[in-house]
């Protein structure tokens, strides 16, 4: 059994290894984190997203979304998000805080062109996401690259809890140049 959880460096490395696994392995628990924002009327909102990329050196992750989704309106008002991942196999909870930049438009066309057709169905729904409809299927999926957006999440803080035999909790922040700090679990 690995002892990655015994050192701050080990935990930090394991967090980023877990995020990378979430990008490359569709069955990994980190693939679909909970993404939380604050609505324009100050209510918390949480939804599941698909992790599409991670960069440990830049401390950035990114996800795709529809430009007309509620999360876009929320992020335009408050460009911050929290992400939560629970990996039961590792007994590891990862919480991330991030500043979020919304990217859309022609610069994303190469990414759009590489998205599988079945996944493109998520970007371009009529009426737009969140619009009231008369029946459960009273919408049309019309894949549209003009509604495709990428959320660049610049991580500012990481909180990790390992719930092994001996619980351990660590905090890492951009402000501290990612130097870890043990916390009481």
PDB file of C-alpha atoms in Angstrom, residues 14 16 33 35 47-48 51 62 64 74 83 90 101 104-105 113 128 132 137-138 156 179:
ATOM      1  CA  UNK A  14      -1.630  12.512  -5.370  1.00  0.00           C
ATOM      2  CA  UNK A  16      -2.807  16.210  -9.229  1.00  0.00           C
ATOM      3  CA  UNK A  33     -16.669  16.516 -10.035  1.00  0.00           C
ATOM      4  CA  UNK A  35     -19.041  22.196  -9.630  1.00  0.00           C
ATOM      5  CA  UNK A  47     -24.012  20.465 -10.567  1.00  0.00           C
ATOM      6  CA  UNK A  48     -21.907  17.708 -12.039  1.00  0.00           C
ATOM      7  CA  UNK A  51     -13.279  17.283 -16.163  1.00  0.00           C
ATOM      8  CA  UNK A  62     -10.984  23.104 -17.318  1.00  0.00           C
ATOM      9  CA  UNK A  64     -16.778  22.455 -21.147  1.00  0.00           C
ATOM     10  CA  UNK A  74     -23.569  32.787 -12.313  1.00  0.00           C
ATOM     11  CA  UNK A  83     -15.215  21.789  -7.089  1.00  0.00           C
ATOM     12  CA  UNK A  90      -8.403   6.205  -2.136  1.00  0.00           C
ATOM     13  CA  UNK A 101     -12.486  32.542 -16.931  1.00  0.00           C
ATOM     14  CA  UNK A 104     -15.962  30.951 -26.200  1.00  0.00           C
ATOM     15  CA  UNK A 105     -15.887  31.759 -29.880  1.00  0.00           C
ATOM     16  CA  UNK A 113     -13.900  19.681 -34.080  1.00  0.00           C
ATOM     17  CA  UNK A 128     -31.748  27.130 -24.120  1.00  0.00           C
ATOM     18  CA  UNK A 132     -39.445  26.156 -18.901  1.00  0.00           C
ATOM     19  CA  UNK A 137     -38.880  16.091 -23.985  1.00  0.00           C
ATOM     20  CA  UNK A 138     -40.120  19.382 -25.437  1.00  0.00           C
ATOM     21  CA  UNK A 156      -6.435  29.230  -5.760  1.00  0.00           C
ATOM     22  CA  UNK A 179       3.420  24.970   0.248  1.00  0.00           C
TER      23      UNK A 179
END
